[in-house]
PDB file of C-alpha atoms and ligand atoms in Angstrom:
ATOM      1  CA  UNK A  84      81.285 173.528 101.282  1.00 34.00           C
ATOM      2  CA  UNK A  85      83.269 176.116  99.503  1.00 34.00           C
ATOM      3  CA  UNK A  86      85.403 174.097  97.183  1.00 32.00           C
ATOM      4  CA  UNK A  87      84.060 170.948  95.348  1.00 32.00           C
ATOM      5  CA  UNK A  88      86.258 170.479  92.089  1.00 32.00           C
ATOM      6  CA  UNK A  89      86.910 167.148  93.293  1.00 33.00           C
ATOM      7  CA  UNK A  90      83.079 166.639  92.401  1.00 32.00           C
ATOM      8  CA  UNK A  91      83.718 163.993  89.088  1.00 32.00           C
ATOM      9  CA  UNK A  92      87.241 163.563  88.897  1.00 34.00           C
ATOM     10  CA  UNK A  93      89.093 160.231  89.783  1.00 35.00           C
ATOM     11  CA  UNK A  94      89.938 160.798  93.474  1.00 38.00           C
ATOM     12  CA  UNK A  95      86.372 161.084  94.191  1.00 37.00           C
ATOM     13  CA  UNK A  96      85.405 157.458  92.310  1.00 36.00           C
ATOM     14  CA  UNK A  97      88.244 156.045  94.848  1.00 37.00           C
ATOM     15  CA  UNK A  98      85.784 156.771  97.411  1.00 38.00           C
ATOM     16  CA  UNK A  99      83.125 155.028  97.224  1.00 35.00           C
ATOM     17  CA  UNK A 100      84.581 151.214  97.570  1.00 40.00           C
ATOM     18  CA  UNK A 101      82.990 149.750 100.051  1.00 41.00           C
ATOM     19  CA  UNK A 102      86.119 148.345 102.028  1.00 49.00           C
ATOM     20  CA  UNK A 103      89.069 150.278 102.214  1.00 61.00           C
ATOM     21  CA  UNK A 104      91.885 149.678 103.595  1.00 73.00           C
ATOM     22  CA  UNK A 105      93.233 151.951 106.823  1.00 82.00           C
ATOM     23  CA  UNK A 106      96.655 152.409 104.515  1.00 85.00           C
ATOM     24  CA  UNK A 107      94.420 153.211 101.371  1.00 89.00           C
ATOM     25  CA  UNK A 108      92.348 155.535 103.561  1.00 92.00           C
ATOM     26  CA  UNK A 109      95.558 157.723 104.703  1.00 93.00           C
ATOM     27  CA  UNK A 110      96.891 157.848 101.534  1.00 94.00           C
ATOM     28  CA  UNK A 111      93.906 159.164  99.990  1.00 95.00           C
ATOM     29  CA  UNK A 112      93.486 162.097 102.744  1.00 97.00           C
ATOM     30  CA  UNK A 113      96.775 162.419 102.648  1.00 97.00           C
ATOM     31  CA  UNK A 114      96.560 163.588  98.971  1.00 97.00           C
ATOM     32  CA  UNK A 115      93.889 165.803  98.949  1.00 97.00           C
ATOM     33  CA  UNK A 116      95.730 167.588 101.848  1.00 98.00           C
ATOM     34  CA  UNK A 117      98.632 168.069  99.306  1.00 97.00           C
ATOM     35  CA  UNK A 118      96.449 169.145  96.502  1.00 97.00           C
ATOM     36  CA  UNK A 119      95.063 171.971  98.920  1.00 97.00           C
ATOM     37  CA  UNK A 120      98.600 172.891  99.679  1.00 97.00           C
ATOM     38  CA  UNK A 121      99.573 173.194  96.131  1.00 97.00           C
ATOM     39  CA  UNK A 122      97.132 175.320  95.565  1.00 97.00           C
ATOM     40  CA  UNK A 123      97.733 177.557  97.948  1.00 97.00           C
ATOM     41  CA  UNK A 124     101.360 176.920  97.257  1.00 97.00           C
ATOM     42  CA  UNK A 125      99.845 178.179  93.160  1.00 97.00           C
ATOM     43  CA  UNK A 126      97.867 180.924  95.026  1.00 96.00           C
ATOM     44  CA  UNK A 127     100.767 182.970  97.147  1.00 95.00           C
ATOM     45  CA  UNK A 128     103.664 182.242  94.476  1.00 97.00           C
ATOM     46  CA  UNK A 129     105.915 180.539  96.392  1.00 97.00           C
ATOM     47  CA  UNK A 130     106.086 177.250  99.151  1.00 96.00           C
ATOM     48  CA  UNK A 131     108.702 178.597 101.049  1.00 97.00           C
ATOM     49  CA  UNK A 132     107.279 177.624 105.079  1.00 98.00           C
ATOM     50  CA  UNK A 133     105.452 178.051 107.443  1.00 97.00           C
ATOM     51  CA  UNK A 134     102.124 176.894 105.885  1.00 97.00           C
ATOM     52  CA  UNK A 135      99.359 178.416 108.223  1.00 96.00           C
ATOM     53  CA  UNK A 136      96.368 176.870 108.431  1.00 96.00           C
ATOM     54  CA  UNK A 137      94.833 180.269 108.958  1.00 94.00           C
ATOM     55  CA  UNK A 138      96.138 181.393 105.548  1.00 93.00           C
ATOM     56  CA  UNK A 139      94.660 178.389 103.187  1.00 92.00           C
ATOM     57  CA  UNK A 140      91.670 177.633 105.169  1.00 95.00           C
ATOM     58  CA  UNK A 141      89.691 179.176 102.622  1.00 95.00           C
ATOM     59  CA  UNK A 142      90.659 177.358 100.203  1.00 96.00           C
ATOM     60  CA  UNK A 143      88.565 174.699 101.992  1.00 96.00           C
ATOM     61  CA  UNK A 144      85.336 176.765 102.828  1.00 95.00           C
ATOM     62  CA  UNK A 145      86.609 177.959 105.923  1.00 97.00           C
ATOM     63  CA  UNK A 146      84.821 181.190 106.616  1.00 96.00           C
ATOM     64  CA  UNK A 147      86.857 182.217 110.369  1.00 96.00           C
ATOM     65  CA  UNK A 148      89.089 180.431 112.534  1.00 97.00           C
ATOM     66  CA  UNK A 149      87.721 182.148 116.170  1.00 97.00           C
ATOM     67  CA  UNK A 150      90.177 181.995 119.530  1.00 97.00           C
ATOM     68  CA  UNK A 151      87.867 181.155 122.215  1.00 96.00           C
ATOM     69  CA  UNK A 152      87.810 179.556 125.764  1.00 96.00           C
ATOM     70  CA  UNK A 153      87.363 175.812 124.964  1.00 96.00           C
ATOM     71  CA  UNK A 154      87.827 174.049 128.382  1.00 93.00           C
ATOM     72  CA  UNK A 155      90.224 170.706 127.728  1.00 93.00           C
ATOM     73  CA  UNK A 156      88.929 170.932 124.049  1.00 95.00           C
ATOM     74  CA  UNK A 157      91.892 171.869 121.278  1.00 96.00           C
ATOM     75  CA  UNK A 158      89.686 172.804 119.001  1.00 97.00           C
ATOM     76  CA  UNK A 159      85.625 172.227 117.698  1.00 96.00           C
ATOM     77  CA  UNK A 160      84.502 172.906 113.738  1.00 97.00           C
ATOM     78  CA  UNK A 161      81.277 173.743 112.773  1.00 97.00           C
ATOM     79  CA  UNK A 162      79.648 173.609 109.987  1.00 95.00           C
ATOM     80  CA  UNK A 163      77.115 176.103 108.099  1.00 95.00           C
ATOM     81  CA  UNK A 164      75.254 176.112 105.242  1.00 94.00           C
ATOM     82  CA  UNK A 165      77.556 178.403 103.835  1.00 94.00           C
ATOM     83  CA  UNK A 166      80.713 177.238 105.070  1.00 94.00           C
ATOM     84  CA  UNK A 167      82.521 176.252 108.043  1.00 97.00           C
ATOM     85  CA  UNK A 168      84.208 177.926 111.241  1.00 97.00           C
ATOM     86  CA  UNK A 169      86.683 176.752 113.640  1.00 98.00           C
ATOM     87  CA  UNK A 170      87.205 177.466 117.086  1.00 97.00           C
ATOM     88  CA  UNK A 171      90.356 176.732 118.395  1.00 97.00           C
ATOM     89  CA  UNK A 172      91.558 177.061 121.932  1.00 97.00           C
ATOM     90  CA  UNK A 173      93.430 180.243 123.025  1.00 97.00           C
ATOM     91  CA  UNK A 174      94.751 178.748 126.286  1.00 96.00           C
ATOM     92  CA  UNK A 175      97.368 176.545 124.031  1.00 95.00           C
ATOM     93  CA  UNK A 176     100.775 177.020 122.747  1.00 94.00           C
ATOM     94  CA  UNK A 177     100.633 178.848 118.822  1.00 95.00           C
ATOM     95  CA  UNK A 178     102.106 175.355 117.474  1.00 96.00           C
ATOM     96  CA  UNK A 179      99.451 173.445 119.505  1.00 96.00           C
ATOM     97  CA  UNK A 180      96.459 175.991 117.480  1.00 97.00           C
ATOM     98  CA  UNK A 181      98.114 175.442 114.353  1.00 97.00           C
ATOM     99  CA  UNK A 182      98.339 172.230 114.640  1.00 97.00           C
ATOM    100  CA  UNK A 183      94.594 171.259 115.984  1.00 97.00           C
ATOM    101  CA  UNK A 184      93.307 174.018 113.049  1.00 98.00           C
ATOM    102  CA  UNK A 185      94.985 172.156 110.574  1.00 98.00           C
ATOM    103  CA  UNK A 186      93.332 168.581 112.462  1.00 98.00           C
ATOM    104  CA  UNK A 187      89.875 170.360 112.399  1.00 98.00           C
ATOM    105  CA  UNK A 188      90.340 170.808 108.345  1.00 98.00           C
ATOM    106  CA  UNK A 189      91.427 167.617 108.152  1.00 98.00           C
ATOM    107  CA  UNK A 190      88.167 167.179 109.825  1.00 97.00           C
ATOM    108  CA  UNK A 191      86.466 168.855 106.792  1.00 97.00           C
ATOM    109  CA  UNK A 192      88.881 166.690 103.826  1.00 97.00           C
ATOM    110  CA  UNK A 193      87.921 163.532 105.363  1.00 96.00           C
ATOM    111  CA  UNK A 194      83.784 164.186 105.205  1.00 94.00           C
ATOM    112  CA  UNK A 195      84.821 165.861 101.418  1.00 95.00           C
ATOM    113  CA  UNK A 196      86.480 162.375 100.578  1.00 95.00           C
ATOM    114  CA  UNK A 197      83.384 160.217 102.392  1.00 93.00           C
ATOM    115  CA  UNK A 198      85.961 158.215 105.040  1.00 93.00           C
ATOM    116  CA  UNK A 199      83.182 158.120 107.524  1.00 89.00           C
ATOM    117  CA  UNK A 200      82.568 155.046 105.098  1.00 86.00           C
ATOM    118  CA  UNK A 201      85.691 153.209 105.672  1.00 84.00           C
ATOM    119  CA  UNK A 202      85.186 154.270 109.380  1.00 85.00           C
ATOM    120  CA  UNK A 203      82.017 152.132 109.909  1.00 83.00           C
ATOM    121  CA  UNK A 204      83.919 149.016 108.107  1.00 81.00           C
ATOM    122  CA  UNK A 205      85.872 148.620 111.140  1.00 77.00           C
ATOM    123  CA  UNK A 206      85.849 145.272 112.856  1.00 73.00           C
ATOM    124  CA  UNK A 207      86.980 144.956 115.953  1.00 71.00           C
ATOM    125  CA  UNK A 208      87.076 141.769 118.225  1.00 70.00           C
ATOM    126  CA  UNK A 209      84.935 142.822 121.031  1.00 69.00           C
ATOM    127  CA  UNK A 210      81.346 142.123 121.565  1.00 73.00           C
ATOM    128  CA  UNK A 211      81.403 145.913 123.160  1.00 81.00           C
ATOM    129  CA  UNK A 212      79.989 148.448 121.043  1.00 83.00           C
ATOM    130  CA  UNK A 213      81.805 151.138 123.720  1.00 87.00           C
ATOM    131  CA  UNK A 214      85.313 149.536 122.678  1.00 86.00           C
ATOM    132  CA  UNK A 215      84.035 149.378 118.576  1.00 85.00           C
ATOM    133  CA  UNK A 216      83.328 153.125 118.871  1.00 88.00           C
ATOM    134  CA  UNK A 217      86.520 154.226 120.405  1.00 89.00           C
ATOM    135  CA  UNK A 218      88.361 152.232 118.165  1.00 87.00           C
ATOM    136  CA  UNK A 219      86.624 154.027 114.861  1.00 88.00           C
ATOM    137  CA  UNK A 220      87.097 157.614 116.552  1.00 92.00           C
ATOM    138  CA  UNK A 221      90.506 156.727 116.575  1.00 91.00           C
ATOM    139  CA  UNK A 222      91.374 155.790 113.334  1.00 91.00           C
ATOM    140  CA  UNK A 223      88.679 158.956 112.532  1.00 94.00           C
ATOM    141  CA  UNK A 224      91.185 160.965 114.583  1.00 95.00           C
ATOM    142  CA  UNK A 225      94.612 159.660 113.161  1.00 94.00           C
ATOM    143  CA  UNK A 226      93.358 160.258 109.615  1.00 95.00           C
ATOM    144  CA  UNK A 227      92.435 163.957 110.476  1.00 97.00           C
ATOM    145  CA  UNK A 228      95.848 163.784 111.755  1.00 96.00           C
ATOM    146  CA  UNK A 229      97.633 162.553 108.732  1.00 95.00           C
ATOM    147  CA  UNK A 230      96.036 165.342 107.166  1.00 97.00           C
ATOM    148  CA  UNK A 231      97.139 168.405 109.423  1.00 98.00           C
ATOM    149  CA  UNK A 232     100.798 167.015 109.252  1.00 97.00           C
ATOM    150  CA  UNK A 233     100.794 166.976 105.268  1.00 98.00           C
ATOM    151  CA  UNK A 234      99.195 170.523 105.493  1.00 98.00           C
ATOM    152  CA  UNK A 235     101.840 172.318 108.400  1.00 98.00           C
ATOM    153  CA  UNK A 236     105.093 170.470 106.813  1.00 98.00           C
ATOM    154  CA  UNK A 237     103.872 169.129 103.413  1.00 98.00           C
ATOM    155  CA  UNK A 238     106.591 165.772 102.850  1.00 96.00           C
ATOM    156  CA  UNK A 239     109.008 167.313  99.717  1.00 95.00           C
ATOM    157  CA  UNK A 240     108.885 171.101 101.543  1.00 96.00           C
ATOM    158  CA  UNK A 241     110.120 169.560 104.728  1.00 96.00           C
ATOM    159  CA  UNK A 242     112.370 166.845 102.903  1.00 94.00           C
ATOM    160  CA  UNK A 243     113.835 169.672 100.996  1.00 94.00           C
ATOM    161  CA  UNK A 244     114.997 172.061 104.579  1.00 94.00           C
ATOM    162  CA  UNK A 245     115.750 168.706 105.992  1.00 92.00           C
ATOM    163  CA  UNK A 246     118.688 167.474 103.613  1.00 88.00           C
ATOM    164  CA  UNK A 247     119.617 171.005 103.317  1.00 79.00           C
ATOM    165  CA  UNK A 248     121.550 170.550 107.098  1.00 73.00           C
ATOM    166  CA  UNK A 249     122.831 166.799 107.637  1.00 80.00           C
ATOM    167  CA  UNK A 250     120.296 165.136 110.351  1.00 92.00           C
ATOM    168  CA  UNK A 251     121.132 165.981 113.941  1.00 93.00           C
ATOM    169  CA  UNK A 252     118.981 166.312 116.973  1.00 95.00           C
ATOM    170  CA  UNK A 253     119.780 169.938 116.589  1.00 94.00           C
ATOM    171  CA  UNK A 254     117.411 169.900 113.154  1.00 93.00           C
ATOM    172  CA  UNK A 255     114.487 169.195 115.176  1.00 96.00           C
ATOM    173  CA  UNK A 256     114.499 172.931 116.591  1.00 95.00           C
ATOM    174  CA  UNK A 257     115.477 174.320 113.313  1.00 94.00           C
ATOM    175  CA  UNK A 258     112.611 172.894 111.600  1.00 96.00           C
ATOM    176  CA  UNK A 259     110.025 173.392 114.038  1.00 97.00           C
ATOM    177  CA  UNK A 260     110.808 176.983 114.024  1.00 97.00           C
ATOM    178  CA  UNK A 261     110.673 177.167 110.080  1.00 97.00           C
ATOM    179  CA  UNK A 262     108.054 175.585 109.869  1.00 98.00           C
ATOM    180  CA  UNK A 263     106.146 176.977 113.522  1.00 97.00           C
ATOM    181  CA  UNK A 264     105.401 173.499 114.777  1.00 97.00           C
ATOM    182  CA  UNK A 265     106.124 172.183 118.265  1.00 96.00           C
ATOM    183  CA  UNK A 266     109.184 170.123 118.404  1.00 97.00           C
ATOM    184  CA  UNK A 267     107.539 166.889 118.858  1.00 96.00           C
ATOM    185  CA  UNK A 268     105.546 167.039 115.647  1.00 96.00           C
ATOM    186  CA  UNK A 269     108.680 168.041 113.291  1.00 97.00           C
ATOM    187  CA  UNK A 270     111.026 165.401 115.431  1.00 96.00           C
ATOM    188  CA  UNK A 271     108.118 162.633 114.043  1.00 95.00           C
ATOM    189  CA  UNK A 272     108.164 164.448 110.831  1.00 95.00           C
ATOM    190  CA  UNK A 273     111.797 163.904 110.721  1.00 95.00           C
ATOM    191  CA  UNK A 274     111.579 160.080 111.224  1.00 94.00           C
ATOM    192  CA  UNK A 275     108.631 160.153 108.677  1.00 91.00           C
ATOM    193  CA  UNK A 276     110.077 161.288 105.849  1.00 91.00           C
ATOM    194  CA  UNK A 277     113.666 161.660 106.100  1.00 92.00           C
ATOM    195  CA  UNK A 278     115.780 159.596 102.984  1.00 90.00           C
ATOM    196  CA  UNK A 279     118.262 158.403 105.884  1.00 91.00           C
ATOM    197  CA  UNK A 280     116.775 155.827 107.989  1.00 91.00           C
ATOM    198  CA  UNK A 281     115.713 157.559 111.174  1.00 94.00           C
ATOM    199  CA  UNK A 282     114.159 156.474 114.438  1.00 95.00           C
ATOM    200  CA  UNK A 283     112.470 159.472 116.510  1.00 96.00           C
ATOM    201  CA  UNK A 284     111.978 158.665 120.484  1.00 97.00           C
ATOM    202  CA  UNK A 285     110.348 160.561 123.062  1.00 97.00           C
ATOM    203  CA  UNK A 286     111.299 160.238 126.949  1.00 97.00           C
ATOM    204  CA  UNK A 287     109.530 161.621 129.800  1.00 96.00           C
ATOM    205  CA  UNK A 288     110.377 160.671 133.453  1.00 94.00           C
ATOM    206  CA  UNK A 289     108.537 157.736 135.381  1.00 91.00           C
ATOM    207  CA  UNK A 290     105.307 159.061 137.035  1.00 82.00           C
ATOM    208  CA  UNK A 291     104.949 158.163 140.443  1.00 78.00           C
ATOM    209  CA  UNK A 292     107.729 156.871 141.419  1.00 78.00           C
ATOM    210  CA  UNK A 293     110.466 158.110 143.137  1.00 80.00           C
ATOM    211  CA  UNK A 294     113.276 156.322 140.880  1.00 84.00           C
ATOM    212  CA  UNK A 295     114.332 159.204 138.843  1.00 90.00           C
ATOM    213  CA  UNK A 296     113.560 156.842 136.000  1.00 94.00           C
ATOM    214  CA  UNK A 297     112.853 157.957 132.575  1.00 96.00           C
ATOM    215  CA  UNK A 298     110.279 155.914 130.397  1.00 96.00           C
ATOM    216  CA  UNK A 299     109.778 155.966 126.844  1.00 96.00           C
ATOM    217  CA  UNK A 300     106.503 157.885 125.971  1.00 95.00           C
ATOM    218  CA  UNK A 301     106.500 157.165 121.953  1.00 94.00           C
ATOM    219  CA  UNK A 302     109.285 155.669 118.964  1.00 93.00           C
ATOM    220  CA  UNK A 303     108.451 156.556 115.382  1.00 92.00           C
ATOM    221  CA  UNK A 304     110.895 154.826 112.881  1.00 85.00           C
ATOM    222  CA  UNK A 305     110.934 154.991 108.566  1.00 77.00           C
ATOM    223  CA  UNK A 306     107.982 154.759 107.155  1.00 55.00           C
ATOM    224  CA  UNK A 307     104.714 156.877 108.511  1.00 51.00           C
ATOM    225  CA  UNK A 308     105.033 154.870 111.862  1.00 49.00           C
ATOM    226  CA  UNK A 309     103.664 151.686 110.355  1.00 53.00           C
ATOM    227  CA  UNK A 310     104.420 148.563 112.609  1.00 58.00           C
ATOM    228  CA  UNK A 311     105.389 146.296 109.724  1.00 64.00           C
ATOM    229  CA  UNK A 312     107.990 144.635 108.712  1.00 71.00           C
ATOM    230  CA  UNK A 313     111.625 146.808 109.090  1.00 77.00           C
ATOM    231  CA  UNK A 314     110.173 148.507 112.304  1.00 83.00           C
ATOM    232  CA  UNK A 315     112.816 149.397 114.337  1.00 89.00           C
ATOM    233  CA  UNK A 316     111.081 148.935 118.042  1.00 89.00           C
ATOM    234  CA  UNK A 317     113.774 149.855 121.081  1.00 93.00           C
ATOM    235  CA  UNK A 318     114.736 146.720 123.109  1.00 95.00           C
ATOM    236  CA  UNK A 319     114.676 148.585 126.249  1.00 94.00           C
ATOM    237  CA  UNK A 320     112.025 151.005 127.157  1.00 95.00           C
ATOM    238  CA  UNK A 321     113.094 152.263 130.362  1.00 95.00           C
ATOM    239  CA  UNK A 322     116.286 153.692 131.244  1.00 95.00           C
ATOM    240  CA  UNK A 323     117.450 153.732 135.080  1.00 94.00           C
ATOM    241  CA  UNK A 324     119.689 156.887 136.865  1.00 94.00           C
ATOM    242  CA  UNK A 325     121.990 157.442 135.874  1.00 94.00           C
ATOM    243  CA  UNK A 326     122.386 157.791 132.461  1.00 96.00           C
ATOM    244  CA  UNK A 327     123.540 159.238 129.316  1.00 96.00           C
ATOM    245  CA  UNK A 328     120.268 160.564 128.745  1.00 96.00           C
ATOM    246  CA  UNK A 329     119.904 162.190 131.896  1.00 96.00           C
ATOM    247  CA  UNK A 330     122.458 163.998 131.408  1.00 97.00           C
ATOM    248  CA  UNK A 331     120.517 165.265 128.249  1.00 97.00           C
ATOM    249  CA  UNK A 332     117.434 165.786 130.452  1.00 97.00           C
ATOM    250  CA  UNK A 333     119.556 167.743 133.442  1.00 95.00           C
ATOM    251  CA  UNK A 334     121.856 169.626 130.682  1.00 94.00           C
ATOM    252  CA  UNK A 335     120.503 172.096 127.538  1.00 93.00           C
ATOM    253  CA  UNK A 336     123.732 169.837 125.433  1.00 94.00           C
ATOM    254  CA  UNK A 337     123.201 167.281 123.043  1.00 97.00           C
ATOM    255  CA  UNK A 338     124.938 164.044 124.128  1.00 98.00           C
ATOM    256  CA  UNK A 339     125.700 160.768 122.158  1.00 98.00           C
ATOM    257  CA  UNK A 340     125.101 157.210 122.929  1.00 97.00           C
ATOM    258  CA  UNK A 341     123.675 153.949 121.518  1.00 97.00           C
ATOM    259  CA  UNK A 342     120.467 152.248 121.534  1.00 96.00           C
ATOM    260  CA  UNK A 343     119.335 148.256 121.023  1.00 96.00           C
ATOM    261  CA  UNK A 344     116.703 148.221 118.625  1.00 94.00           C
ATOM    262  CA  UNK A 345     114.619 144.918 117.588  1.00 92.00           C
ATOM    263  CA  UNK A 346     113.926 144.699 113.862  1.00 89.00           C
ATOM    264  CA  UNK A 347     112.072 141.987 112.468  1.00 85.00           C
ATOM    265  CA  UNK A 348     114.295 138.821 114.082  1.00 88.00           C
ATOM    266  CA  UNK A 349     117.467 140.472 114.522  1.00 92.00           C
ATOM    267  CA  UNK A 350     118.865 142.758 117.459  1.00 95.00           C
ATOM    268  CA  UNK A 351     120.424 146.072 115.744  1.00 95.00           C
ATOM    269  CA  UNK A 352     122.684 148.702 117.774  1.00 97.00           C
ATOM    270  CA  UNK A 353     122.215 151.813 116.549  1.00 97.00           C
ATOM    271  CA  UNK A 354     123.931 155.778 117.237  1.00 98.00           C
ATOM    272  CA  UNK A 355     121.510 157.520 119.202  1.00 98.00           C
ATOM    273  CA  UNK A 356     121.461 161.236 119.533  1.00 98.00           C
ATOM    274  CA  UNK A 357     119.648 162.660 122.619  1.00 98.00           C
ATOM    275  CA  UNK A 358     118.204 166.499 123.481  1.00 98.00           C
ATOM    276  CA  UNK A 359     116.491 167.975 126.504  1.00 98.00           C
ATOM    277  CA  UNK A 360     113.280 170.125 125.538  1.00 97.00           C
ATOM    278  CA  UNK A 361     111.015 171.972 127.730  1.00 94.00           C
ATOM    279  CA  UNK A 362     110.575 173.461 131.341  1.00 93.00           C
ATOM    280  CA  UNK A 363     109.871 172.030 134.851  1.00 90.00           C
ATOM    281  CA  UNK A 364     107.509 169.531 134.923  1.00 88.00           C
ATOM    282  CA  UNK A 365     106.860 168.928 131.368  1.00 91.00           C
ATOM    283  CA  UNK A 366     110.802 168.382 130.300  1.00 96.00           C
ATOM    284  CA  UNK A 367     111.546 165.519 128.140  1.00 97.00           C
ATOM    285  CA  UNK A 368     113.876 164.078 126.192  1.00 98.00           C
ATOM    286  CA  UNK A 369     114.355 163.643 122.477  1.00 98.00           C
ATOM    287  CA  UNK A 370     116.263 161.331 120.970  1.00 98.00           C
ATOM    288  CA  UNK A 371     116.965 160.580 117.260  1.00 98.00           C
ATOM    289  CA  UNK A 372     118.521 157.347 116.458  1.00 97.00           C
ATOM    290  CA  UNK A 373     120.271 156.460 112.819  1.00 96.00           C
ATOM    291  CA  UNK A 374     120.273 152.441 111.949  1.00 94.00           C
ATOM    292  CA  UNK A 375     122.265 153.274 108.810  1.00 93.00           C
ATOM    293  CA  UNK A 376     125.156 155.213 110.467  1.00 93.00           C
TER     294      UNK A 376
HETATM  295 ZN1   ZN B 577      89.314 165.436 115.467  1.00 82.56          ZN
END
């Protein structure tokens, strides 16, 4: 591996526990992601976006980040004895590269930090080891995850273009174009780590049926999607035709409504701003919702 100045210092002593915690786990990827962006932050003078992953990857041993013909694969890393390389499917959008480049390092921060550790703690109810192994490639995956988002839209870059505009669904575009990520990354982003409360939702129409139906796909509310306590979860998760957001679906305009959301014990009705993104068959709505407003 090309860098290893973590070799010594305190991060690397948080490693080795032999539990750690899922939450523990992020945070600690999640860090090293930000000291690599600082650095190359350090490196190129200033941290104004986008943050490629092509341009820091050396920072983490990266030797070449190759376009190739991957199949269904976003993108493979493989390592050498001098360093590693990343192939990264050609046939996706440049957001969708960007995005599984900056998963693949997170690939490379995550064996740095020794989370394959906190992988195999896993428990899992289930006396199939099929299930057990899925469930530990998933956490595997979300961590690498974690790690890509910090590195595309590091959290005080993004906070700092996001309360330079007051939150609408119209930031969503704005910021994915700063910072060249699709618009369903920097709408979660938005929900993430914006100060205001905000709820991010994703709507799709109902597969196979005829209804004209659209069907929530995925909510994100404050604080990194946990499921805890203060989690706003929507009441309803379809929504028959017709309605307000089909008109956001059918139309390019914005429109306005509101949304039940269930927090904790309580019922909460919150504004709801809705957007139509996206051509043909893969349209979808997004909507942003604001608990506080
Ligand atoms: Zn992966």
């Amino acid at each position: 591996m090309g860098t290893n100045y973590l070799t010594g210092n305190n991060l690397t002593s948080k490693v080795a526990p032999v539990s750690l915690g899922s939450k523990q786990a992020t945070n600690l990827i999640i860090e090293r992601a930000r000291q690599l962006v600082n650095q190359f932050i350090e490196q190129r003078g200033h941290d104004k976006p986008p943050f490629l992953p092509e341009e820091f990857a050396h920072l983490q041993g990266i030797k070449k980040i190759e376009k190739a013909d991957l199949g269904g694969a976003s993108a493979v890393l493989f390592r050498f004895h001098d360093g590693y390389v990343i192939k990264v499917n050609q046939k996706q959008s440049i957001a969708r590269q960007a995005f599984s480049c900056a998963h693949e390092i997170g690939h490379t921060l995550f064996s740095e930090l020794k989370l394959e550790q906190h992988i195999k703690n896993i428990e899992y109810r289930t006396f199939n080891p099929q299930a057990l192994i899925r469930v530990r490639a998933k956490a595997r995956e979300r961590l690498c995850d974690a790690a890509a988002t910090e590195l595309l839209m590091p959290e005080l870059v993004f906070r700092k273009y996001l309360s330079g505009f007051s939150i609408s669904v119209h930031s969503i575009e704005r910021l994915a174009n700063i910072f060249r990520v699709s618009i369903q990354t920097a709408a979660i982003r938005i929900a993430e780590v914006s100060i205001e409360p905000c709820i991010a939702l994703l709507w799709q129409p109902r597969l196979r049926t005829k209804s004209k139906g659209l069907q929530l796909a995925w909510s994100v509310g404050p604080g990194r999607s946990s499921r805890g306590k203060g989690y706003y979860m929507p009441v309803h998760t379809r929504v028959a035709y017709p309605s307000t957001l089909h008109k956001a679906y059918e139309n390019d305009s914005a429109v306005k409504s509101f949304k039940l959301f269930k927090v904790d014990t309580a019922i909460k009705r919150c504004p709801m701003e809705s957007k139509g993104f996206g051509r043909g068959e893969t349209r979808y709505v997004i909507s942003l919702a604001f608990p506080d407003r």
